[in-house]
Structure formats: structure tokens, C-alpha cells
PDB file of C-alpha atoms and ligand atoms in Angstrom:
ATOM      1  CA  UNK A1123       7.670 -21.133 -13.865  1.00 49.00           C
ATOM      2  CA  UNK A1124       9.287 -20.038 -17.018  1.00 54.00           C
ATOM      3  CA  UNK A1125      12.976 -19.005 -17.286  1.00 59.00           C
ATOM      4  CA  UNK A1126      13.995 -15.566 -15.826  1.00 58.00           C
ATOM      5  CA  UNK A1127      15.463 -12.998 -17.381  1.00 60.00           C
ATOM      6  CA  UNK A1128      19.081 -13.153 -17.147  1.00 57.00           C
ATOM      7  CA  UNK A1129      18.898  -9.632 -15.648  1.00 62.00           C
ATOM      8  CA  UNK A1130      16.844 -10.959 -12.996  1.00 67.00           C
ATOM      9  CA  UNK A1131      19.577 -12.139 -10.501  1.00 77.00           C
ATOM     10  CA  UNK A1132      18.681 -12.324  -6.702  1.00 83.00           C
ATOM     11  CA  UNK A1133      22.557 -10.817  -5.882  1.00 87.00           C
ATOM     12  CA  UNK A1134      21.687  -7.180  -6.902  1.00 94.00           C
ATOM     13  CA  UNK A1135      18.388  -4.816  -5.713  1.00 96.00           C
ATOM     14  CA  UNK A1136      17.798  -4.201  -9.428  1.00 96.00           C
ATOM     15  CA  UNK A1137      17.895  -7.939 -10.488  1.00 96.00           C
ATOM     16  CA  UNK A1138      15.490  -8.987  -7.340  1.00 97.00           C
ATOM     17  CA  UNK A1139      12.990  -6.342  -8.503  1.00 97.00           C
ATOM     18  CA  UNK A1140      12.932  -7.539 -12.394  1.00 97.00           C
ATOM     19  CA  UNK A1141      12.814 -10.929 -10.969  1.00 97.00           C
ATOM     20  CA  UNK A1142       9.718  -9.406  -9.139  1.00 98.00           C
ATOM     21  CA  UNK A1143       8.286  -7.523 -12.386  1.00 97.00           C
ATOM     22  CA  UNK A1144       8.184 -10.890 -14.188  1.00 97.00           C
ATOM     23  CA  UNK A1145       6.125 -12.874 -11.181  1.00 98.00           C
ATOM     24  CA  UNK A1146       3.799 -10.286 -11.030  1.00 98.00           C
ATOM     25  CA  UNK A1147       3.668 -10.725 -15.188  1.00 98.00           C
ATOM     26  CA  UNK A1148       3.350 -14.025 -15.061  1.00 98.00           C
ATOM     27  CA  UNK A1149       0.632 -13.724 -12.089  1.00 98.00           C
ATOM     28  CA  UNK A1150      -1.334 -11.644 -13.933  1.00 98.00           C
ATOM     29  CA  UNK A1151      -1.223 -13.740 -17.177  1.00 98.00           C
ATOM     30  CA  UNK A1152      -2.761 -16.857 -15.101  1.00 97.00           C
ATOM     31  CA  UNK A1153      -5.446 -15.030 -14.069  1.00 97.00           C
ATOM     32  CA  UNK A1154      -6.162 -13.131 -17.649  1.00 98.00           C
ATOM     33  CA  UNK A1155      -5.116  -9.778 -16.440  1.00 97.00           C
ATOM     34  CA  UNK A1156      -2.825  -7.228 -17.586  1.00 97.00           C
ATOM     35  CA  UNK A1157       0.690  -6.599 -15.685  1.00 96.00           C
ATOM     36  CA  UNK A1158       0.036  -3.106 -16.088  1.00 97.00           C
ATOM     37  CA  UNK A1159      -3.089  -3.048 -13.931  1.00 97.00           C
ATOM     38  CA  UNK A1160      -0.532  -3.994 -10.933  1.00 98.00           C
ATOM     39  CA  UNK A1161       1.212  -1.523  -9.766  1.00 98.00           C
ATOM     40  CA  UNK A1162       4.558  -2.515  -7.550  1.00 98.00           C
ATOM     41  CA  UNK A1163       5.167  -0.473  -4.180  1.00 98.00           C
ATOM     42  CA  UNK A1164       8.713  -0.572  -2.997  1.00 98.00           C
ATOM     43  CA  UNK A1165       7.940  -1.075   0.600  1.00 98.00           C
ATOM     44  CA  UNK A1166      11.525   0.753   1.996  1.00 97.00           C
ATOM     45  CA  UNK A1167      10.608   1.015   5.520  1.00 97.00           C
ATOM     46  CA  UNK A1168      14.136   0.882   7.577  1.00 95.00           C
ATOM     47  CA  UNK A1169      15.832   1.015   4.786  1.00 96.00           C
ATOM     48  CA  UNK A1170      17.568   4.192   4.076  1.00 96.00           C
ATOM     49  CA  UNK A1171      18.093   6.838   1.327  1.00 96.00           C
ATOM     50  CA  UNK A1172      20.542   5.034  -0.874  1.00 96.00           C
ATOM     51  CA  UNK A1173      18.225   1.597  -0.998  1.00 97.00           C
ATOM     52  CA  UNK A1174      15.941   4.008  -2.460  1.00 98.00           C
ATOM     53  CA  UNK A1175      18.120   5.480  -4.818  1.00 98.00           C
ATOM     54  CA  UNK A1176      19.207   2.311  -6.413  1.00 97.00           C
ATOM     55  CA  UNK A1177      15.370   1.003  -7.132  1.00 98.00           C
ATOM     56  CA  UNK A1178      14.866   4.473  -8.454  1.00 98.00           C
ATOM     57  CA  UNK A1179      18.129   3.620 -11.260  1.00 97.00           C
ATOM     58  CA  UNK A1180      16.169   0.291 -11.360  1.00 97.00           C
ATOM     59  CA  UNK A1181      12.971   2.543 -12.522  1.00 97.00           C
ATOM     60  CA  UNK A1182      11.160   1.654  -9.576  1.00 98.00           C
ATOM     61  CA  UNK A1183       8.791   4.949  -8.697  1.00 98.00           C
ATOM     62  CA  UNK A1184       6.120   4.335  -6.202  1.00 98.00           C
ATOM     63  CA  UNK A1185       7.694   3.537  -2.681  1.00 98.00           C
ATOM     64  CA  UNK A1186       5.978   2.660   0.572  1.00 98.00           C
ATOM     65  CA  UNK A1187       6.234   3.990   4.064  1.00 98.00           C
ATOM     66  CA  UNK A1188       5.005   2.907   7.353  1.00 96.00           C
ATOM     67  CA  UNK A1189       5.681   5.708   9.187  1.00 97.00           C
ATOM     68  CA  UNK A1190       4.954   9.565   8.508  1.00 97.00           C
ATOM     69  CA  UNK A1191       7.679  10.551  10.353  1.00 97.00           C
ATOM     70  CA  UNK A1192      10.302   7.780   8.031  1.00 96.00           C
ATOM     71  CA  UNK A1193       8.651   9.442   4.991  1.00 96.00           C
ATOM     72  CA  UNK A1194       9.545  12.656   5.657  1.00 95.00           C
ATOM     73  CA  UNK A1195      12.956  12.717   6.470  1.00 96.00           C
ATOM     74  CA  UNK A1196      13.734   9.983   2.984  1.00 96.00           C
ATOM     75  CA  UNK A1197      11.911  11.700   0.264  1.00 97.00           C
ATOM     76  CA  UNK A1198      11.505  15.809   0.022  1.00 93.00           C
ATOM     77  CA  UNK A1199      15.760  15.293  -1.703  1.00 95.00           C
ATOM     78  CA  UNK A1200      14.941  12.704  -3.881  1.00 96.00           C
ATOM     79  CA  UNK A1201      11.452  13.773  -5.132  1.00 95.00           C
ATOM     80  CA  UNK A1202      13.610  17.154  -6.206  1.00 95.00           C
ATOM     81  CA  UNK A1203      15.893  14.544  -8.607  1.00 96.00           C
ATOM     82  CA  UNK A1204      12.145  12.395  -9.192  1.00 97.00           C
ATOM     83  CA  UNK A1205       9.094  14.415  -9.437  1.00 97.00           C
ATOM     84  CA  UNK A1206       7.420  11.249 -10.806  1.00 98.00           C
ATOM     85  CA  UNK A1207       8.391   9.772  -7.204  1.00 98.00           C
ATOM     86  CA  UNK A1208       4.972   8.077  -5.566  1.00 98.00           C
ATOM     87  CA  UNK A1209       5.058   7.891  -1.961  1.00 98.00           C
ATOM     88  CA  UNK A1210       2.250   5.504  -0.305  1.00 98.00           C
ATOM     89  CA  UNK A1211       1.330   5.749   3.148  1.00 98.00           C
ATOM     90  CA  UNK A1212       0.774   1.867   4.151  1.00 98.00           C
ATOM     91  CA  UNK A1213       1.080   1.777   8.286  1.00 98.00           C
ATOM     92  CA  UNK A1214      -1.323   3.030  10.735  1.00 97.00           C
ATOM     93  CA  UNK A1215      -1.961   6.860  11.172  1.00 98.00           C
ATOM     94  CA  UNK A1216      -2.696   8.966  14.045  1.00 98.00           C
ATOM     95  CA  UNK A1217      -4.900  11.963  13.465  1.00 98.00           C
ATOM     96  CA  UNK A1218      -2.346  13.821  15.429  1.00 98.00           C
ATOM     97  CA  UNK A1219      -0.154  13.176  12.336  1.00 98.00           C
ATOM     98  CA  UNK A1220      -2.831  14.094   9.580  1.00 98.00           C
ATOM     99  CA  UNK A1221      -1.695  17.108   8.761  1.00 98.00           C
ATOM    100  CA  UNK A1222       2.019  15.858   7.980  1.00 98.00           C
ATOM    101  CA  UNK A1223       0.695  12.947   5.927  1.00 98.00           C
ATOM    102  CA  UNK A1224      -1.198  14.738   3.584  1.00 98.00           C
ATOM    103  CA  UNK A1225       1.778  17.070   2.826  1.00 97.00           C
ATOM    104  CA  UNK A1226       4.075  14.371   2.312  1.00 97.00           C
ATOM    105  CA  UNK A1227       2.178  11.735   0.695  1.00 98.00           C
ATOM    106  CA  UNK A1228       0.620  10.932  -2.686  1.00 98.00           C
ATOM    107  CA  UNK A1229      -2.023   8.220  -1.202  1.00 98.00           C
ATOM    108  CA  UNK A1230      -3.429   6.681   1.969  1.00 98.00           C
ATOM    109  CA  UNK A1231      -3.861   3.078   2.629  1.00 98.00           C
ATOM    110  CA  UNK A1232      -4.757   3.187   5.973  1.00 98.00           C
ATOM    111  CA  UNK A1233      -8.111   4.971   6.381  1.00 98.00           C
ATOM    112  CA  UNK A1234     -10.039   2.580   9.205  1.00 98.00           C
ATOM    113  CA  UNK A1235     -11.924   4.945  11.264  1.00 98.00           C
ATOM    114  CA  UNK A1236     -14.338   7.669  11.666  1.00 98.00           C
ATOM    115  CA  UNK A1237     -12.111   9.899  13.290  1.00 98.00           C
ATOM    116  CA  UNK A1238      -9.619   9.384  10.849  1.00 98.00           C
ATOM    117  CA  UNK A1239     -12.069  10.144   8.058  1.00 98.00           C
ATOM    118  CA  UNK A1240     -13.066  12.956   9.774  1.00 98.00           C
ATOM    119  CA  UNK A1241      -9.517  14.368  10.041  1.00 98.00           C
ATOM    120  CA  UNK A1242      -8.188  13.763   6.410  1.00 98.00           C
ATOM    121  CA  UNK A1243     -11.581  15.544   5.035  1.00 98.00           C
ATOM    122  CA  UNK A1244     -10.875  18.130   7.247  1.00 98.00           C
ATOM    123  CA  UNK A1245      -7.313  18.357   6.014  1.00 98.00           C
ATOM    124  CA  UNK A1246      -8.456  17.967   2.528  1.00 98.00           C
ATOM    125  CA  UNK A1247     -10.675  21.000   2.667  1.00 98.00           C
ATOM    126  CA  UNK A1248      -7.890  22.754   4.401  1.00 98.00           C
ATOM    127  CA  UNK A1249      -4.970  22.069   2.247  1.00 98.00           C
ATOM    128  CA  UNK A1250      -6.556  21.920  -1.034  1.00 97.00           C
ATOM    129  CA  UNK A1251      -4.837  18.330  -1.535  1.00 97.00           C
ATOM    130  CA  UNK A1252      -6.868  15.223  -1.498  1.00 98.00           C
ATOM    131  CA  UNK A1253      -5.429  12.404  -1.663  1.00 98.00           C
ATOM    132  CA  UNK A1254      -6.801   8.817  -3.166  1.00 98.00           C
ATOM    133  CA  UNK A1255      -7.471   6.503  -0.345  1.00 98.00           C
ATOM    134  CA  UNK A1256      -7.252   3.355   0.221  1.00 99.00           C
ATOM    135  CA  UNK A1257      -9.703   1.755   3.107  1.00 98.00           C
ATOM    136  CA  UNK A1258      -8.200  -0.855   5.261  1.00 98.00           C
ATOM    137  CA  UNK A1259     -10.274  -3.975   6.349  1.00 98.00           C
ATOM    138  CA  UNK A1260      -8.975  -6.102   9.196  1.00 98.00           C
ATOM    139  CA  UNK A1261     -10.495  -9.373   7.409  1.00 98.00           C
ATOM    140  CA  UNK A1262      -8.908 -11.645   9.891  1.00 98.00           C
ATOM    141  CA  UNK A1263     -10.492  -9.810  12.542  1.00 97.00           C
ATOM    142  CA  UNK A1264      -7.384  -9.709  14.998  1.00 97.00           C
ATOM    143  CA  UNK A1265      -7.954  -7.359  17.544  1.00 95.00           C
ATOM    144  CA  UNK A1266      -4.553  -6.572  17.347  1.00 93.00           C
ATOM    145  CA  UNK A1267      -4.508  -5.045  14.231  1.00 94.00           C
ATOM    146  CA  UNK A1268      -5.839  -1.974  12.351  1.00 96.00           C
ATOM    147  CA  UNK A1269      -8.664  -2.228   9.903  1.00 97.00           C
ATOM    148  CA  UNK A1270     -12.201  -1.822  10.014  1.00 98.00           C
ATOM    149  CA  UNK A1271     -13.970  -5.109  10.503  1.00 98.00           C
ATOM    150  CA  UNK A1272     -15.429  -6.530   7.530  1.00 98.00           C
ATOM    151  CA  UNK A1273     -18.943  -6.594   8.560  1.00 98.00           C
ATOM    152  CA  UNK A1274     -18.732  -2.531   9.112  1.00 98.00           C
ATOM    153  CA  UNK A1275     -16.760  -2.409   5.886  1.00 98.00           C
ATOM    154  CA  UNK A1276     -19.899  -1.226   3.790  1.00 98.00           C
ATOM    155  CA  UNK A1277     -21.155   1.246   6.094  1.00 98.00           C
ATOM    156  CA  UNK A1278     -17.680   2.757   6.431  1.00 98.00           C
ATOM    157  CA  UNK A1279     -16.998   2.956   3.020  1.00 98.00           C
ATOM    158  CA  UNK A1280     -20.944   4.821   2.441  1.00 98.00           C
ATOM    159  CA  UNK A1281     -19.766   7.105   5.232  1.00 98.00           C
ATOM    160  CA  UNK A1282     -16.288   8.416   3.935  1.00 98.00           C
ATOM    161  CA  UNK A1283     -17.750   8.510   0.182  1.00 98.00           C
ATOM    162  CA  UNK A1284     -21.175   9.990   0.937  1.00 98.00           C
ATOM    163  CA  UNK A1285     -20.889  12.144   3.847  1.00 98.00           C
ATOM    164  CA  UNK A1286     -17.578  13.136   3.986  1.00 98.00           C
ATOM    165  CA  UNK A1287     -16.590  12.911   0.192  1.00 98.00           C
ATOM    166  CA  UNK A1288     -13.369  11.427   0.368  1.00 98.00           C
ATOM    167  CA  UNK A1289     -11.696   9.870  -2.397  1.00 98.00           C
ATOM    168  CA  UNK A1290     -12.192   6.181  -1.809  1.00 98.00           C
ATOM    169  CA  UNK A1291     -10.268   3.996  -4.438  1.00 98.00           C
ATOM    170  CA  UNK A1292     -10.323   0.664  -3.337  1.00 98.00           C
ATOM    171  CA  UNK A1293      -9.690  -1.238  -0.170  1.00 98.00           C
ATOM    172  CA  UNK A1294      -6.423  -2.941   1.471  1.00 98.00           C
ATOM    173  CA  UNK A1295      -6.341  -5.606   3.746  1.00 98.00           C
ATOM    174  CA  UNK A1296      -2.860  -7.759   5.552  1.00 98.00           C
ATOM    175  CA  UNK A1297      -3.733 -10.992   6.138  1.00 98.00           C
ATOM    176  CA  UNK A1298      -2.883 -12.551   9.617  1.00 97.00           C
ATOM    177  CA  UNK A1299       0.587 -14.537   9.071  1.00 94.00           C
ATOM    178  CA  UNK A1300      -0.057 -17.698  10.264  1.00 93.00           C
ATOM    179  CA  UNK A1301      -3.327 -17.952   7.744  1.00 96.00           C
ATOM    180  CA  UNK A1302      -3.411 -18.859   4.333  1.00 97.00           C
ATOM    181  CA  UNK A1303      -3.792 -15.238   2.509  1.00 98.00           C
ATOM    182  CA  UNK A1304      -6.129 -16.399  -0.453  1.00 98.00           C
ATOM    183  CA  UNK A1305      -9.263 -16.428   1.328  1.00 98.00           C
ATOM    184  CA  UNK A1306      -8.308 -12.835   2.737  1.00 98.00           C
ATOM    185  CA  UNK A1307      -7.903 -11.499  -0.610  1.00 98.00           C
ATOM    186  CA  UNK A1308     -10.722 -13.235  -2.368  1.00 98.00           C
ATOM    187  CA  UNK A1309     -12.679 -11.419   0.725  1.00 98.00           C
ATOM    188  CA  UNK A1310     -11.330  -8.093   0.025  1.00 98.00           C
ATOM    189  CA  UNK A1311     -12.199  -8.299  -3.719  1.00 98.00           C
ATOM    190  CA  UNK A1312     -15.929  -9.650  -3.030  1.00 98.00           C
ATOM    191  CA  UNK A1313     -16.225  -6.325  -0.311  1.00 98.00           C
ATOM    192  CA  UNK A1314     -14.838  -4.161  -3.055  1.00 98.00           C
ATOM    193  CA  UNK A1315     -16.788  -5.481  -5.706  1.00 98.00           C
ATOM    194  CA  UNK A1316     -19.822  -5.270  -3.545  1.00 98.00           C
ATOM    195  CA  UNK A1317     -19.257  -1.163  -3.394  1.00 98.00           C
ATOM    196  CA  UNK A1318     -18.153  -0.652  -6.933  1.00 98.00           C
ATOM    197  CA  UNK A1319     -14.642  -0.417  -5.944  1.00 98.00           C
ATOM    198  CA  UNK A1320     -12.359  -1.540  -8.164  1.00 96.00           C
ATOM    199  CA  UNK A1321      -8.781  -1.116  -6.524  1.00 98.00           C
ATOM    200  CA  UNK A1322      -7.255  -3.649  -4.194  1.00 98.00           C
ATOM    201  CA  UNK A1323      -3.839  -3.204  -2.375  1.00 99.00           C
ATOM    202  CA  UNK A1324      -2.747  -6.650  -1.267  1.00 98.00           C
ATOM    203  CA  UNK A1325       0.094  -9.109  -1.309  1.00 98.00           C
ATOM    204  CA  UNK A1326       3.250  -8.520   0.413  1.00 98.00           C
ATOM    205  CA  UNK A1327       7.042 -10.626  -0.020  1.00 97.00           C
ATOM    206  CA  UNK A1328       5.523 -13.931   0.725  1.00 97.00           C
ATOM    207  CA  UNK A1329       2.582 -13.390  -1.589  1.00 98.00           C
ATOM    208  CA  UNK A1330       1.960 -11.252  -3.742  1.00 98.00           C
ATOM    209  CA  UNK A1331       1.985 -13.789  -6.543  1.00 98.00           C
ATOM    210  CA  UNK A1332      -1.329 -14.654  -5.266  1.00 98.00           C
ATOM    211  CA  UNK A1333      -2.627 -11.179  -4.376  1.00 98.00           C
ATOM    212  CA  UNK A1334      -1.974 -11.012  -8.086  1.00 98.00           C
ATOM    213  CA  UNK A1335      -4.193 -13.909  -9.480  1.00 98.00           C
ATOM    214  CA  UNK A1336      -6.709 -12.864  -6.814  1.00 98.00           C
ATOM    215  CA  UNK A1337      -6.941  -9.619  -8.295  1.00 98.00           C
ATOM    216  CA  UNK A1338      -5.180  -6.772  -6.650  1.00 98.00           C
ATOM    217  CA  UNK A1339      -3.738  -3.755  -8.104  1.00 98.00           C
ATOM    218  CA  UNK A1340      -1.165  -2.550  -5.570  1.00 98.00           C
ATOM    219  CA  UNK A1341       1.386  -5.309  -4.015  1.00 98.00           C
ATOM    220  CA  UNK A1342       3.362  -3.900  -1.149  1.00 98.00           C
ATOM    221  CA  UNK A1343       6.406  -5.937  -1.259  1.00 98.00           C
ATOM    222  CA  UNK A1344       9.723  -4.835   1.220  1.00 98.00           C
ATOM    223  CA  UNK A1345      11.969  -7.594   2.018  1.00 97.00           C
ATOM    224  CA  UNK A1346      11.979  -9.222  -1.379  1.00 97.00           C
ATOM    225  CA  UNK A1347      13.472  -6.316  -2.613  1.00 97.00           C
ATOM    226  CA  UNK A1348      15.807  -4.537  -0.362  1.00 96.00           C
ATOM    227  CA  UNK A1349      16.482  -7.471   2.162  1.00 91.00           C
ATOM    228  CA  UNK A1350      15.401  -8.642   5.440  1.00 89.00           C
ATOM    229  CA  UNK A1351      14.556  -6.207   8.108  1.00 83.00           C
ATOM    230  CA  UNK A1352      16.165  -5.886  11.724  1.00 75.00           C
ATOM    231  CA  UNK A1353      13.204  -5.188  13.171  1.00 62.00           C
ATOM    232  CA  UNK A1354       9.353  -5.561  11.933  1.00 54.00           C
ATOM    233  CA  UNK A1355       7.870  -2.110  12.218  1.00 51.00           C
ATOM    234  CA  UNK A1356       4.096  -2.659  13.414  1.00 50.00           C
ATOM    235  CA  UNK A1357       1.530  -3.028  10.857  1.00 48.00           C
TER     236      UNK A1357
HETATM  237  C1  LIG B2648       6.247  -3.997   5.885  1.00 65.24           C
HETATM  238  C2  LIG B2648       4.959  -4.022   5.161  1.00 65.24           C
HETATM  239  C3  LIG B2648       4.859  -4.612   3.892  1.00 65.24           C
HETATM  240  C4  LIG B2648       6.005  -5.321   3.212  1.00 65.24           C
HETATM  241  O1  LIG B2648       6.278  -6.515   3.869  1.00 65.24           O
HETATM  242  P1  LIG B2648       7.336  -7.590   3.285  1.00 65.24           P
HETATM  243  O2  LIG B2648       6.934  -8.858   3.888  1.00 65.24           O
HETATM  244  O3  LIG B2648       8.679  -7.108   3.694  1.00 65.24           O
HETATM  245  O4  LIG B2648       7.176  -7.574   1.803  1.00 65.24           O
HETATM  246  C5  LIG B2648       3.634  -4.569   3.252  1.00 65.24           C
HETATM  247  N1  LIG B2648       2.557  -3.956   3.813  1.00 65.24           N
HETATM  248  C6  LIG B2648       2.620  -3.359   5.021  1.00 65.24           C
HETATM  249  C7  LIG B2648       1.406  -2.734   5.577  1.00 65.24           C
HETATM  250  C8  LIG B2648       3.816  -3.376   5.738  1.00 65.24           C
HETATM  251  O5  LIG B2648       3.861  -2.793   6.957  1.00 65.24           O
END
């Protein structure tokens, strides 16, 4: 580890996330690749407003959400002061809630199913805004969690580029906790690379240093930047 930058204390929001910048920097110089291929998403789920405010006087633009609902009611004042403001949709989404999503948000990470391929191309065609999505695979195959599994991965993928058009960008996967991540992400890349995919939105807090060197271009990281959470909204 080399020395951080003096501005990079852990006391303040906008000295954890340059203390953040320059992992990721460092990451990506182990592994040959450019910091600026990474993007950072301020995950600020349960956080409110001002948390947001002061990572946006920290320069911090793209944000992440888990829930449609949280989005809405955080953004719409600040996006007037930030029209650069990204807003990522990261948690699980009902097609009741399609609609709402694509109004409010710039991209999808989320898209696991048919029906839910089915609804945002609808809504796409609708609306006239189509967002870049992200396709989540549940690579540790919990039955728990979202995701498509991996060994449907590259028929879902055909079917929401192909048939129904939709912008596919890359994939996303969240490893299972107990489990070493690296093998997760290394998975994720080889599906992506497979399908000509070439964005990969992995890493959170605990690892995104590895996400990193493993290749990903979106790290989702909450806690190590606005604190810890009282309660762990579901993934
Ligand atoms: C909450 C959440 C994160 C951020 O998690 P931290 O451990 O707080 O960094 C990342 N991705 C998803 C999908 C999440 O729900």
C-alpha cells in the first residue's frame, strides 16, 4: 500500500471517498488498467439527502439506489442543482414498479428475468427512454437471491439483446458473503467475455479492491463511504 493522500482521512465522507478513489487507482494499476475505466457508485441507500449532498461537494456523481421508491423521493431536488447527477438502480425490481424506474433512473442493474425484460422493452418503446442495462447473474446460485443462474446466463442475455432489443451493457453479479468473491467475479468476466460484453458491475465495501483487479467497471460501494447501515436493505 502506498501512502494516502493527506486529504484522504477516514473522519470526513469526503476524505473516506478519496481514500476510496486511490484503492480503486491503485487496483487498477496492479492489474494494468486504467482508473478511469472504473466508475465509483455511491451506494446511499438509508442514507438521506444531506449524505448525498456532501459526496456531491466531494465530486462524487453517480449514486446508487436499492429501492425505486428511496430514489424518488432523494433525487428529482438535487438533480435540479446536478444535472450531471447518475442515479443507478442496483436492488431488485418489480414490474409493477417499471414504469417509475425508468423515469427516475439513468441505468438498470437488475434485469434477471423474462418478465422483467419484457416490461422495461415495453416501457422503453413507451417512454422513448431506454436505459443501459446491466444483467444480473446469481453466480453463487442461492436460491435466495435475485439473478439469473449462470448456466441460463447466455440464453438470457441472446433473448433481451436479440428479441427484445434492450440495451445490454454488461453483467452484475453479488457474491454470497460468506464466499470468497474472486471466483464470483472472475465468473462474471468469463460470462461477459463469452457474449462480447464488456461491462462488469461488481465489488462492494469489503471488496471492491478485488472487483477492481478482476476487472469490473462499476463498484457499488455504501458503507465505506457514508457509514454503517441500521438495517441491510435486501439485495
Ligand atoms: C447495499 C448494496 C451495495 C453496497 O454495499 P456495502 O457493503 O455497503 O458497500 C452494493 N450492491 C448492492 C446490490 C447493494 O444492495
Amino acid at each position: 500500500m502506498t501512502q494516502l493522500p493527506p486529504e484522504a482521512s477516514s473522519a470526513t465522507l469526503a476524505g473516506r471517498l478519496a481514500a476510496i478513489r486511490q484503492q480503486i487507482a491503485e487496483a487498477a494499476a496492479t492489474a494494468q488498467r486504467k482508473a478511469a475505466a472504473v466508475t465509483l457508485i455511491a451506494v446511499a441507500k438509508t442514507f438521506p439527502a444531506e449524505a448525498v449532498i456532501e459526496a456531491l461537494a466531494a465530486g462524487q456523481r453517480h449514486f446508487g439506489e436499492n429501492r425505486v421508491q428511496e430514489g424518488m423521493a432523494k433525487y428529482p431536488a438535487l438533480r435540479e442543482i446536478h444535472p450531471d447527477l447518475v442515479l443507478h438502480l442496483i436492488g431488485p425490481l418489480q414490474t409493477n414498479k417499471v414504469k417509475q424506474a425508468v423515469a427516475y433512473f439513468d441505468v438498470i442493474h437488475t434485469l434477471d428475468r423474462e418478465s422483467l425484460a419484457e416490461e422495461l422493452a415495453r416501457e422503453f418503446a413507451r417512454s422513448g427512454r431506454r436505459l443501459p442495462c446491466f444483467i444480473q447473474v446469481n453466480t453463487g446460485e442461492e436460491p435466495q437471491k435475485a439473478g439469473c443462474a449462470p448456466q441460463d446466463a447466455d440464453a438470457f442475455i441472446a433473448d433481451c439483446r436479440d428479441r427484445l432489443k434492450l440495451p445490454v451493457i454488461g453483467l452484475m453479479c453479488i457474491p454470497p458473503a460468506e464466499e470468497e468473491p474472486a471466483p464470483h467475479f472472475a465468473l462474471l468476466h468469463k460470462i461477459a467475455k463469452r457474449n462480447g460484453l464488456d461491462q462488469l458491475s461488481m465489488g462492494m465495501s469489503s471488496d471492491f479492491d478485488t472487483a477492481v483487479m478482476l476487472g469490473a467497471t462499476h463498484v457499488r460501494v455504501g458503507s465505506a463511504i457514508f457509514g454503517g447501515r441500521s438495517y441491510s436493505a435486501p439485495a
